[in-house]
Amino acid sequence: MTSLSDVCPDIMFDILAKLSRMSIFYCRFVSKLWRDIIDDPRFVTIHLMNEVVEGSQLVSFDFGEETRMRLIQPNDSTTLKPLKHPIVEILLKKQYNLSLDDSNDPIFFLNHYVCDGIFFFLRINKTPVLLNPLTREFVELPPLPPQPPQHEPFHQRNLEVYGIGFDFESKVHKAVHISVNNDISYPTTTQVITLGREKSWREISTKFTRHIDAETIVTTRGYLHWLGRVATDEFHENIFSFDIAKEESMSTLCPKPHTSMWRSTHLTTWKQSLGVVYFFAKNTRIEVWIKKDLKSKEWAIAFKTSNVNLKAWFVDSGLTPPRPCLPKRMIGVWNNGFLFEIIQGTTYMLYDPNKDKVEYLKVSPPPSFGELDTFTPNLTSLATYGFQVIGHGSLHCEDLFLERERFYI
């Protein structure tokens, strides 16, 4: 009788390369042979090159003296439940100074960015740090070049935009930093670093606008995208894209002009294509537009529903509806639908376009502090790029195996 251990390693290599990243993560624990195959940097690169459809994971951040990242899974039809053990648990605030909020000085409020499964943090001293939750690695990037001086008032402080993506031509990751100074006499600057090949950031020429939303970054194959607008056109929202291989910027108009405060615009991806989600408050409607070819000006409407009445949900829940009655933000694509945050940290709305169905979900228990986020697992070991790993999070494999049927993709 033939067992899996008798299968030729080259054949196992090809089979494993066709699985999703989360499935491959579990396969690492099957045998030493499989672990050695999966941990081979060549395997990771080949898998990144394959167009395997990946499912997103939902995670919560608990920030405090200890910072934990937990997987969130459906508990029943109306609640979400954090798994008992975190996938990443590390003393970020004390040991690595990566707290997202320094309450002593609001100017040090530091956001985080998620690109293709890798989280981008900043230390208080603006040193960039990367985290891969799947490999549980923290690595510190070289310091950024000196930036132009910060000008007051505080609400007009400099805008810092970050991203990281995979270059499918050179087969490496690149990190991007865009700096927009609130003093218009300083131009918008862009710096890039190729992980594993460069020891410092280098400045490149791009055409990014001064009006770019740092919170809306999404990735498609070989591109990073942000929502924004051109200063001379207040009524059209733009998507600003960065070609990771060519290191060039481009912009495209969103499918609809921005004409009302009663509508919110959200950048997303859907089946590896760039998308825009519109949420209309007055007629409680959602529209999803898709652009399959980035160089084309044509958008196609993929989904449209009027099966949303957010205001009625607030009233039925005994709450006062906000004006305008719009979601606080769109978290991302999860569980075959679009997930929106309705009440910060507690209540969420999931729109399943295939079933034309809307569900309202609550996290129980809610995170002590922080927020939910989606990420697509990434197998890349950050240590392979030559950076010194400054920390590892703890992993509770037993808990993951006990729960695996509930979030196996």
Short mmCIF file of C-alpha atoms in Angstrom, two decimals:
data_model
loop_
_atom_site.label_atom_id
_atom_site.label_comp_id
_atom_site.label_asym_id
_atom_site.label_seq_id
_atom_site.Cartn_x
_atom_site.Cartn_y
_atom_site.Cartn_z
CA MET A 1 0.00 0.00 0.00
CA THR A 2 1.37 3.40 -1.03
CA SER A 3 1.40 6.21 1.52
CA LEU A 4 1.88 9.94 1.08
CA SER A 5 5.49 9.58 2.15
CA ASP A 6 6.12 7.41 -0.91
CA VAL A 7 5.02 10.11 -3.36
CA CYS A 8 7.83 11.70 -5.31
CA PRO A 9 8.77 15.11 -3.77
CA ASP A 10 8.53 16.79 -7.19
CA ILE A 11 4.95 15.54 -7.57
CA MET A 12 4.09 16.72 -4.04
CA PHE A 13 5.66 20.08 -4.91
CA ASP A 14 3.28 20.46 -7.89
CA ILE A 15 0.24 19.34 -5.90
CA LEU A 16 0.88 21.65 -2.96
CA ALA A 17 1.51 24.60 -5.28
CA LYS A 18 -2.13 24.41 -6.42
CA LEU A 19 -3.59 24.76 -2.92
CA SER A 20 -4.65 27.96 -1.20
CA ARG A 21 -2.20 29.54 1.23
CA MET A 22 -4.19 28.70 4.34
CA SER A 23 -4.49 25.07 3.25
CA ILE A 24 -0.74 24.99 2.68
CA PHE A 25 -0.22 26.42 6.15
CA TYR A 26 -1.95 23.37 7.65
CA CYS A 27 -0.05 21.02 5.36
CA ARG A 28 3.20 22.14 7.04
CA PHE A 29 2.15 20.12 10.11
CA VAL A 30 1.51 16.86 8.22
CA SER A 31 5.11 15.69 7.84
CA LYS A 32 8.70 16.88 7.82
CA LEU A 33 8.87 16.32 4.05
CA TRP A 34 5.89 18.58 3.41
CA ARG A 35 7.23 21.22 5.78
CA ASP A 36 10.59 21.23 3.99
CA ILE A 37 8.85 21.61 0.61
CA ILE A 38 6.62 24.45 1.81
CA ASP A 39 9.43 26.30 3.59
CA ASP A 40 11.59 26.24 0.45
CA PRO A 41 11.73 29.86 -0.85
CA ARG A 42 11.41 28.51 -4.40
CA PHE A 43 8.04 26.97 -3.50
CA VAL A 44 6.78 30.25 -2.02
CA THR A 45 7.81 32.16 -5.17
CA ILE A 46 6.17 29.65 -7.51
CA HIS A 47 2.97 29.71 -5.44
CA LEU A 48 2.89 33.52 -5.58
CA MET A 49 3.25 33.34 -9.35
CA ASN A 50 0.28 30.95 -9.62
CA GLU A 51 -3.15 32.54 -9.86
CA VAL A 52 -4.69 30.57 -7.00
CA VAL A 53 -7.94 32.11 -5.76
CA GLU A 54 -7.38 33.00 -2.10
CA GLY A 55 -9.95 33.47 0.63
CA SER A 56 -9.57 36.26 3.17
CA GLN A 57 -9.27 35.71 6.91
CA LEU A 58 -10.92 38.01 9.44
CA VAL A 59 -8.80 39.03 12.42
CA SER A 60 -9.21 41.25 15.46
CA PHE A 61 -6.54 43.33 17.14
CA ASP A 62 -6.49 43.64 20.91
CA PHE A 63 -4.13 46.47 21.80
CA GLY A 64 -2.80 47.07 25.26
CA GLU A 65 0.23 46.07 27.28
CA GLU A 66 0.11 42.87 25.24
CA THR A 67 -1.04 42.96 21.63
CA ARG A 68 -2.87 39.97 20.21
CA MET A 69 -4.20 39.13 16.78
CA ARG A 70 -7.04 36.61 16.78
CA LEU A 71 -8.88 34.85 13.98
CA ILE A 72 -12.60 35.70 13.91
CA GLN A 73 -15.11 33.05 12.77
CA PRO A 74 -18.91 32.80 12.58
CA ASN A 75 -20.37 31.48 15.82
CA ASP A 76 -23.95 31.39 14.50
CA SER A 77 -26.02 33.38 12.02
CA THR A 78 -25.80 36.62 14.03
CA THR A 79 -22.50 36.56 15.95
CA LEU A 80 -18.79 36.37 15.28
CA LYS A 81 -16.46 34.72 17.75
CA PRO A 82 -12.72 35.25 18.28
CA LEU A 83 -10.83 31.98 18.56
CA LYS A 84 -9.58 31.21 22.07
CA HIS A 85 -5.87 31.43 21.28
CA PRO A 86 -4.33 34.24 19.21
CA ILE A 87 -2.37 33.52 16.04
CA VAL A 88 0.04 36.27 17.04
CA GLU A 89 0.74 37.31 20.60
CA ILE A 90 3.60 39.65 21.34
CA LEU A 91 4.47 42.52 23.67
CA LEU A 92 4.38 45.13 20.93
CA LYS A 93 3.99 48.19 23.12
CA LYS A 94 6.76 47.44 25.62
CA GLN A 95 9.22 45.47 23.53
CA TYR A 96 8.83 46.87 20.01
CA ASN A 97 7.09 50.21 20.52
CA LEU A 98 4.47 49.35 17.88
CA SER A 99 1.38 50.53 19.74
CA LEU A 100 -1.11 52.07 17.32
CA ASP A 101 -2.07 54.78 19.78
CA ASP A 102 0.15 56.73 22.13
CA SER A 103 -2.42 58.49 24.30
CA ASN A 104 0.20 60.86 25.71
CA ASP A 105 0.58 62.63 22.38
CA PRO A 106 -2.02 62.30 19.58
CA ILE A 107 0.55 63.27 16.96
CA PHE A 108 2.03 59.79 17.39
CA PHE A 109 -1.16 58.02 16.33
CA LEU A 110 0.22 55.44 13.91
CA ASN A 111 -1.97 53.49 11.55
CA HIS A 112 -1.25 50.14 10.00
CA TYR A 113 -1.60 48.94 6.43
CA VAL A 114 -2.35 45.45 5.13
CA CYS A 115 -1.05 44.44 1.70
CA ASP A 116 -1.29 40.88 0.42
CA GLY A 117 -1.19 39.37 3.89
CA ILE A 118 1.70 41.48 5.23
CA PHE A 119 1.06 44.18 7.85
CA PHE A 120 3.01 47.44 7.70
CA PHE A 121 3.54 49.21 11.05
CA LEU A 122 5.54 52.23 12.15
CA ARG A 123 7.56 52.72 15.29
CA ILE A 124 7.18 56.03 17.08
CA ASN A 125 10.46 57.09 15.46
CA LYS A 126 8.91 56.35 12.01
CA THR A 127 11.01 53.23 11.43
CA PRO A 128 8.91 50.83 9.29
CA VAL A 129 8.27 47.32 10.59
CA LEU A 130 6.66 44.42 8.72
CA LEU A 131 4.60 41.63 10.27
CA ASN A 132 3.55 38.39 8.59
CA PRO A 133 0.89 36.81 10.84
CA LEU A 134 1.16 33.42 9.14
CA THR A 135 4.92 33.06 9.73
CA ARG A 136 4.69 35.21 12.91
CA GLU A 137 7.76 37.25 11.95
CA PHE A 138 8.54 40.89 12.70
CA VAL A 139 11.30 42.52 10.67
CA GLU A 140 12.54 46.09 10.70
CA LEU A 141 13.13 47.87 7.40
CA PRO A 142 15.89 50.47 6.92
CA PRO A 143 14.95 53.96 8.20
CA LEU A 144 13.18 56.25 5.77
CA PRO A 145 15.08 59.22 4.31
CA PRO A 146 14.66 62.55 6.16
CA GLN A 147 11.35 64.17 5.26
CA PRO A 148 10.53 67.88 4.83
CA PRO A 149 9.59 69.66 8.07
CA GLN A 150 6.16 69.18 9.59
CA HIS A 151 4.00 72.29 9.50
CA GLU A 152 1.15 73.18 11.79
CA PRO A 153 -1.78 73.21 12.32
CA PHE A 154 -2.03 69.61 13.48
CA HIS A 155 -5.10 68.75 11.41
CA GLN A 156 -3.06 69.56 8.28
CA ARG A 157 -0.09 67.40 9.20
CA ASN A 158 1.91 65.60 6.55
CA LEU A 159 0.32 62.56 4.94
CA GLU A 160 2.35 59.35 4.94
CA VAL A 161 1.19 56.52 2.68
CA TYR A 162 2.71 53.04 2.72
CA GLY A 163 2.32 49.79 0.83
CA ILE A 164 4.04 46.52 0.01
CA GLY A 165 3.52 44.24 -2.98
CA PHE A 166 5.04 41.47 -5.06
CA ASP A 167 6.98 42.22 -8.26
CA PHE A 168 6.04 39.38 -10.62
CA GLU A 169 8.90 40.20 -12.99
CA SER A 170 11.83 40.21 -10.55
CA LYS A 171 9.99 37.83 -8.14
CA VAL A 172 10.61 39.89 -4.99
CA HIS A 173 8.57 42.12 -2.70
CA LYS A 174 8.88 45.90 -2.78
CA ALA A 175 7.82 48.42 -0.15
CA VAL A 176 6.55 51.87 -1.16
CA HIS A 177 6.37 55.12 0.81
CA ILE A 178 4.54 58.24 -0.44
CA SER A 179 5.01 61.50 1.46
CA VAL A 180 2.61 64.42 0.98
CA ASN A 181 3.67 67.57 2.83
CA ASN A 182 0.93 69.99 3.90
CA ASP A 183 3.14 72.81 2.62
CA ILE A 184 2.40 72.95 -1.13
CA SER A 185 5.89 74.31 -1.79
CA TYR A 186 7.16 70.77 -1.17
CA PRO A 187 6.40 68.23 -3.91
CA THR A 188 4.89 64.81 -3.25
CA THR A 189 7.73 62.30 -3.04
CA THR A 190 7.82 58.52 -3.48
CA GLN A 191 10.46 56.13 -2.14
CA VAL A 192 10.84 52.43 -2.92
CA ILE A 193 12.94 49.63 -1.46
CA THR A 194 13.37 46.16 -2.97
CA LEU A 195 13.42 43.66 -0.13
CA GLY A 196 16.54 41.53 -0.04
CA ARG A 197 18.32 43.52 -2.76
CA GLU A 198 18.58 47.07 -1.42
CA LYS A 199 19.73 48.37 1.95
CA SER A 200 18.18 51.83 1.69
CA TRP A 201 15.17 53.58 0.22
CA ARG A 202 15.53 55.31 -3.16
CA GLU A 203 13.40 58.12 -4.51
CA ILE A 204 11.54 57.64 -7.80
CA SER A 205 9.45 59.91 -10.00
CA THR A 206 5.68 59.41 -9.81
CA LYS A 207 2.53 61.45 -10.37
CA PHE A 208 0.65 60.87 -7.15
CA THR A 209 -1.87 63.52 -6.15
CA ARG A 210 -1.79 65.47 -2.91
CA HIS A 211 -5.34 64.23 -2.23
CA ILE A 212 -4.82 60.52 -1.62
CA ASP A 213 -6.58 58.45 1.03
CA ALA A 214 -4.01 56.42 2.94
CA GLU A 215 -6.71 54.22 4.50
CA THR A 216 -8.03 52.65 1.29
CA ILE A 217 -5.11 50.61 -0.02
CA VAL A 218 -5.91 47.38 -1.89
CA THR A 219 -3.74 45.08 -4.00
CA THR A 220 -4.32 43.31 -7.29
CA ARG A 221 -1.82 41.24 -9.21
CA GLY A 222 1.28 43.43 -9.50
CA TYR A 223 -0.41 46.68 -8.42
CA LEU A 224 -1.15 48.78 -5.33
CA HIS A 225 -4.23 51.05 -5.37
CA TRP A 226 -5.43 54.02 -3.31
CA LEU A 227 -8.58 56.11 -3.48
CA GLY A 228 -8.20 59.87 -3.98
CA ARG A 229 -9.07 62.80 -6.19
CA VAL A 230 -7.40 65.39 -8.40
CA ALA A 231 -7.17 68.83 -6.79
CA THR A 232 -8.69 70.54 -9.86
CA ASP A 233 -11.75 68.23 -9.91
CA GLU A 234 -13.75 68.02 -6.69
CA PHE A 235 -16.57 65.99 -8.23
CA HIS A 236 -14.66 62.97 -9.51
CA GLU A 237 -12.98 60.42 -7.31
CA ASN A 238 -9.90 58.76 -8.71
CA ILE A 239 -8.04 55.53 -8.11
CA PHE A 240 -4.28 55.98 -8.01
CA SER A 241 -2.35 52.83 -8.89
CA PHE A 242 1.29 51.87 -8.59
CA ASP A 243 2.82 49.34 -10.98
CA ILE A 244 5.20 47.44 -8.68
CA ALA A 245 7.39 46.04 -11.48
CA LYS A 246 7.68 49.21 -13.58
CA GLU A 247 7.59 51.53 -10.54
CA GLU A 248 5.17 53.82 -12.32
CA SER A 249 1.98 55.52 -11.16
CA MET A 250 -1.29 55.83 -13.05
CA SER A 251 -4.79 57.08 -12.27
CA THR A 252 -8.28 56.21 -13.41
CA LEU A 253 -11.66 57.76 -12.73
CA CYS A 254 -14.12 55.96 -10.50
CA PRO A 255 -17.29 54.88 -12.32
CA LYS A 256 -19.51 57.56 -10.73
CA PRO A 257 -18.89 61.25 -9.94
CA HIS A 258 -18.94 62.32 -6.30
CA THR A 259 -22.05 64.51 -6.07
CA SER A 260 -23.56 63.81 -2.66
CA MET A 261 -22.63 63.40 0.98
CA TRP A 262 -25.32 60.71 1.13
CA ARG A 263 -23.08 58.20 -0.56
CA SER A 264 -19.85 56.53 0.51
CA THR A 265 -17.20 55.09 -1.80
CA HIS A 266 -15.07 52.07 -0.92
CA LEU A 267 -12.15 50.57 -2.79
CA THR A 268 -12.02 46.77 -2.96
CA THR A 269 -11.01 43.73 -5.00
CA TRP A 270 -13.26 40.98 -6.28
CA LYS A 271 -11.86 37.77 -7.76
CA GLN A 272 -8.48 39.42 -8.41
CA SER A 273 -10.08 42.43 -10.16
CA LEU A 274 -10.17 46.04 -8.95
CA GLY A 275 -13.55 47.11 -7.64
CA VAL A 276 -15.49 50.06 -6.23
CA VAL A 277 -18.40 49.66 -3.80
CA TYR A 278 -20.96 52.48 -3.49
CA PHE A 279 -23.26 52.65 -0.47
CA PHE A 280 -26.25 54.99 -0.96
CA ALA A 281 -27.89 56.26 2.23
CA LYS A 282 -31.09 57.79 0.86
CA ASN A 283 -32.38 54.87 -1.19
CA THR A 284 -30.48 52.22 0.82
CA ARG A 285 -28.73 50.76 -2.19
CA ILE A 286 -25.36 49.10 -2.79
CA GLU A 287 -23.60 48.96 -6.14
CA VAL A 288 -20.41 47.05 -6.94
CA TRP A 289 -18.42 48.04 -10.02
CA ILE A 290 -15.52 46.00 -11.42
CA LYS A 291 -12.61 46.86 -13.73
CA LYS A 292 -10.86 43.76 -15.09
CA ASP A 293 -8.38 45.65 -17.29
CA LEU A 294 -6.60 48.45 -15.43
CA LYS A 295 -5.59 50.17 -18.66
CA SER A 296 -9.16 50.31 -19.91
CA LYS A 297 -11.52 53.16 -19.03
CA GLU A 298 -14.51 50.84 -18.94
CA TRP A 299 -16.18 49.79 -15.70
CA ALA A 300 -18.84 47.09 -15.46
CA ILE A 301 -21.49 46.89 -12.76
CA ALA A 302 -21.20 43.46 -11.17
CA PHE A 303 -23.82 43.60 -8.39
CA LYS A 304 -26.66 45.88 -7.39
CA THR A 305 -29.08 45.52 -4.49
CA SER A 306 -31.78 47.51 -2.73
CA ASN A 307 -32.07 44.88 -0.03
CA VAL A 308 -30.46 47.20 2.53
CA ASN A 309 -32.18 49.39 5.09
CA LEU A 310 -29.55 50.51 7.54
CA LYS A 311 -31.72 53.24 9.05
CA ALA A 312 -34.46 50.73 9.90
CA TRP A 313 -31.90 48.48 11.59
CA PHE A 314 -30.81 51.35 13.88
CA VAL A 315 -34.43 52.14 14.76
CA ASP A 316 -35.28 48.47 15.41
CA SER A 317 -32.21 48.23 17.65
CA GLY A 318 -33.33 51.23 19.69
CA LEU A 319 -30.49 53.39 18.39
CA THR A 320 -30.46 56.83 16.80
CA PRO A 321 -29.43 56.55 13.13
CA PRO A 322 -26.44 58.70 12.15
CA ARG A 323 -26.78 61.37 9.49
CA PRO A 324 -26.02 60.44 6.83
CA CYS A 325 -26.84 56.81 7.61
CA LEU A 326 -23.71 55.20 6.18
CA PRO A 327 -21.26 52.54 7.38
CA LYS A 328 -18.20 53.76 9.27
CA ARG A 329 -15.94 51.89 6.87
CA MET A 330 -15.74 48.84 4.65
CA ILE A 331 -13.43 46.25 6.20
CA GLY A 332 -12.99 44.13 3.08
CA VAL A 333 -14.13 41.01 1.27
CA TRP A 334 -14.82 38.10 3.60
CA ASN A 335 -16.96 34.96 3.57
CA ASN A 336 -18.01 35.57 -0.08
CA GLY A 337 -19.30 39.03 0.70
CA PHE A 338 -18.48 42.65 1.53
CA LEU A 339 -18.08 43.37 5.25
CA PHE A 340 -18.91 46.84 6.62
CA GLU A 341 -18.41 48.27 10.11
CA ILE A 342 -21.66 49.78 11.43
CA ILE A 343 -20.85 50.43 15.11
CA GLN A 344 -17.16 50.61 15.88
CA GLY A 345 -15.80 47.44 17.41
CA THR A 346 -19.14 45.66 17.92
CA THR A 347 -21.56 45.54 14.96
CA TYR A 348 -20.95 44.70 11.32
CA MET A 349 -22.97 44.21 8.14
CA LEU A 350 -22.20 41.48 5.58
CA TYR A 351 -23.57 41.85 2.06
CA ASP A 352 -23.47 38.59 0.07
CA PRO A 353 -23.88 39.63 -3.58
CA ASN A 354 -24.40 36.10 -4.87
CA LYS A 355 -27.38 35.54 -2.56
CA ASP A 356 -28.49 39.20 -2.55
CA LYS A 357 -28.56 38.91 1.23
CA VAL A 358 -27.64 41.28 4.06
CA GLU A 359 -26.79 40.08 7.57
CA TYR A 360 -25.97 42.05 10.70
CA LEU A 361 -23.28 40.48 12.89
CA LYS A 362 -21.91 41.20 16.36
CA VAL A 363 -18.54 40.19 17.80
CA SER A 364 -18.87 38.39 21.11
CA PRO A 365 -16.90 39.14 23.16
CA PRO A 366 -15.82 42.38 21.44
CA PRO A 367 -12.11 43.25 21.23
CA SER A 368 -10.89 45.24 24.23
CA PHE A 369 -9.48 47.86 21.88
CA GLY A 370 -8.60 48.02 18.22
CA GLU A 371 -10.48 46.91 15.15
CA LEU A 372 -11.27 44.09 12.75
CA ASP A 373 -9.35 43.65 9.53
CA THR A 374 -9.16 41.18 6.66
CA PHE A 375 -6.01 39.72 5.21
CA THR A 376 -5.06 37.13 2.63
CA PRO A 377 -2.52 34.71 4.16
CA ASN A 378 1.02 35.02 2.79
CA LEU A 379 3.56 32.20 2.96
CA THR A 380 6.59 34.47 2.49
CA SER A 381 9.19 34.22 5.23
CA LEU A 382 10.46 37.75 5.79
CA ALA A 383 13.77 36.33 7.04
CA THR A 384 14.55 35.10 3.50
CA TYR A 385 15.06 38.72 2.46
CA GLY A 386 18.07 39.01 4.73
CA PHE A 387 16.41 41.11 7.43
CA GLN A 388 17.00 40.26 11.04
CA VAL A 389 13.82 38.97 12.63
CA ILE A 390 13.28 41.15 15.72
CA GLY A 391 10.48 39.04 17.16
CA HIS A 392 8.24 36.03 16.78
CA GLY A 393 4.66 35.78 17.94
CA SER A 394 3.56 32.64 19.74
CA LEU A 395 1.38 30.15 17.85
CA HIS A 396 -1.07 27.76 19.47
CA CYS A 397 -1.19 24.97 16.88
CA GLU A 398 -3.43 22.74 18.99
CA ASP A 399 -6.20 25.33 19.01
CA LEU A 400 -5.90 25.91 15.27
CA PHE A 401 -6.24 22.20 14.57
CA LEU A 402 -9.26 21.90 16.85
CA GLU A 403 -10.94 24.76 14.99
CA ARG A 404 -9.63 24.04 11.49
CA GLU A 405 -12.93 22.80 10.01
CA ARG A 406 -14.51 26.16 10.77
CA PHE A 407 -12.17 28.32 8.75
CA TYR A 408 -10.40 25.92 6.44
CA ILE A 409 -10.33 27.32 2.91
#
